XYZ file of C-alpha atoms in Angstrom:
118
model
C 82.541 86.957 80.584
C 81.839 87.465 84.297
C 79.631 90.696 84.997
C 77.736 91.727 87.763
C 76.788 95.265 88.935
C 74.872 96.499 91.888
C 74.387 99.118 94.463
C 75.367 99.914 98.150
C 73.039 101.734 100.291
C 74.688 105.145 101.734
C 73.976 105.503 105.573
C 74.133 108.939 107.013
C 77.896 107.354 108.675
C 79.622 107.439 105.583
C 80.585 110.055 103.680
C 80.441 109.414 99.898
C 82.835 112.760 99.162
C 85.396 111.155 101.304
C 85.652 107.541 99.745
C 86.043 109.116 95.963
C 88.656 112.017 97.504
C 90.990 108.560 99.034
C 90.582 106.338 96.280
C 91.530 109.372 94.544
C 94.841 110.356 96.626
C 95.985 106.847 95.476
C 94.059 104.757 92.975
C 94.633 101.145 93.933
C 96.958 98.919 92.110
C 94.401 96.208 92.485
C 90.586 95.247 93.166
C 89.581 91.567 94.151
C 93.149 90.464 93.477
C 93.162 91.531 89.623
C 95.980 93.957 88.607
C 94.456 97.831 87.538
C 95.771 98.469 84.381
C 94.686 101.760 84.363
C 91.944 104.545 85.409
C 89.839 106.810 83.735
C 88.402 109.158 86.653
C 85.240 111.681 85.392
C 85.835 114.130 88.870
C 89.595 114.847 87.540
C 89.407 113.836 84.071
C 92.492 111.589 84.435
C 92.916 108.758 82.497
C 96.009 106.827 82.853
C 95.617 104.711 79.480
C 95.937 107.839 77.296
C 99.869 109.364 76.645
C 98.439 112.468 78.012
C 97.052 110.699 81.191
C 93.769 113.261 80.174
C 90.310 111.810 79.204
C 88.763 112.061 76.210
C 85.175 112.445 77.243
C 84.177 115.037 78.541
C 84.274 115.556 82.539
C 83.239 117.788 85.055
C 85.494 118.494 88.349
C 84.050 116.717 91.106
C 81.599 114.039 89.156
C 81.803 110.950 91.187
C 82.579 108.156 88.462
C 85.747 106.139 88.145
C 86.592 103.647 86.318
C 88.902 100.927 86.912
C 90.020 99.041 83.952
C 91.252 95.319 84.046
C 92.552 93.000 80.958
C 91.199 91.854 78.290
C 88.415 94.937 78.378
C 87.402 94.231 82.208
C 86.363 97.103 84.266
C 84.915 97.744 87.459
C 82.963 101.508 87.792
C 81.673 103.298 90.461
C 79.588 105.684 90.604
C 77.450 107.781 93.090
C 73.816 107.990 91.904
C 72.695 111.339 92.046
C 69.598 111.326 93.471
C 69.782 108.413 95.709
C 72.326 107.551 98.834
C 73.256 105.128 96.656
C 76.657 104.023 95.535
C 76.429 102.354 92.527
C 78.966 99.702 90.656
C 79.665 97.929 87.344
C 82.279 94.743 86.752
C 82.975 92.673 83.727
C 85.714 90.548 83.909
C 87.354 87.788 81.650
C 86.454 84.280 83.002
C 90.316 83.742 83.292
C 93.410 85.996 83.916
C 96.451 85.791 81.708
C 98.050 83.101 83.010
C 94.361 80.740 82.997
C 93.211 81.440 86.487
C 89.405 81.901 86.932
C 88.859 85.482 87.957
C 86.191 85.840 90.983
C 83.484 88.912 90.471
C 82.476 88.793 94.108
C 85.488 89.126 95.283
C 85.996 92.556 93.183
C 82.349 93.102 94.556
C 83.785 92.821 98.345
C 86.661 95.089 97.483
C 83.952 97.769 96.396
C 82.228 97.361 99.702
C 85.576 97.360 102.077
C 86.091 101.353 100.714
C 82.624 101.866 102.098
C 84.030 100.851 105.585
C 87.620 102.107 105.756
């Protein structure tokens, strides 16, 4: 398995409420190329893999944790730390896709970054 998580430093230009609120107006389909097959979000408790589309675990309105899930089990999370201008991220991925295609962890990494900047 491919994993690899990490942190981006906050500057004072970006606005940490605002990346969560528009990847929460519309989740993205994809990250790095590899197909979302569904989202558990802790600020809404949404999860998209359950019939209800509701989380089990428990949530609070607002938290700043999503989590993107992949196949075979990969994810990519995100997370703002809460003491640090930090934002922080989690990927494991399957070395290959379903059709035997290596999957690439930076460039899921370089999606992460790109919401920083948009």
């Amino acid at each position: 398995r491919l994993f690899k998580q990490g942190y981006f430093v906050i500057d004072a230009s970006i606005n940490v409420d605002e990346v969560f609120r528009g990847l929460r107006k519309e989740y993205p389909t994809e990250i790095g190329g590899i197909e979302v097959k569904s989202v558990r979000d802790m600020g809404t408790g949404v999860d998209t893999a359950e019939d209800s589309k509701k989380t089990k675990l428990p949530w609070s309105e607002g938290d700043k944790m999503i989590t993107f899930r992949f196949l075979d089990n990969g994810f990519c999370t995100i997370r703002a730390s809460g003491t640090e201008p930090k934002l922080k991220y989690y990927i494991d991925l399957p070395l290959k896709d379903e059709l035997g295609n290596p999957l690439d962890v930076q460039a899921v990494e370089e999606n992460v970054a790109n919401w920083l900047s948009a």
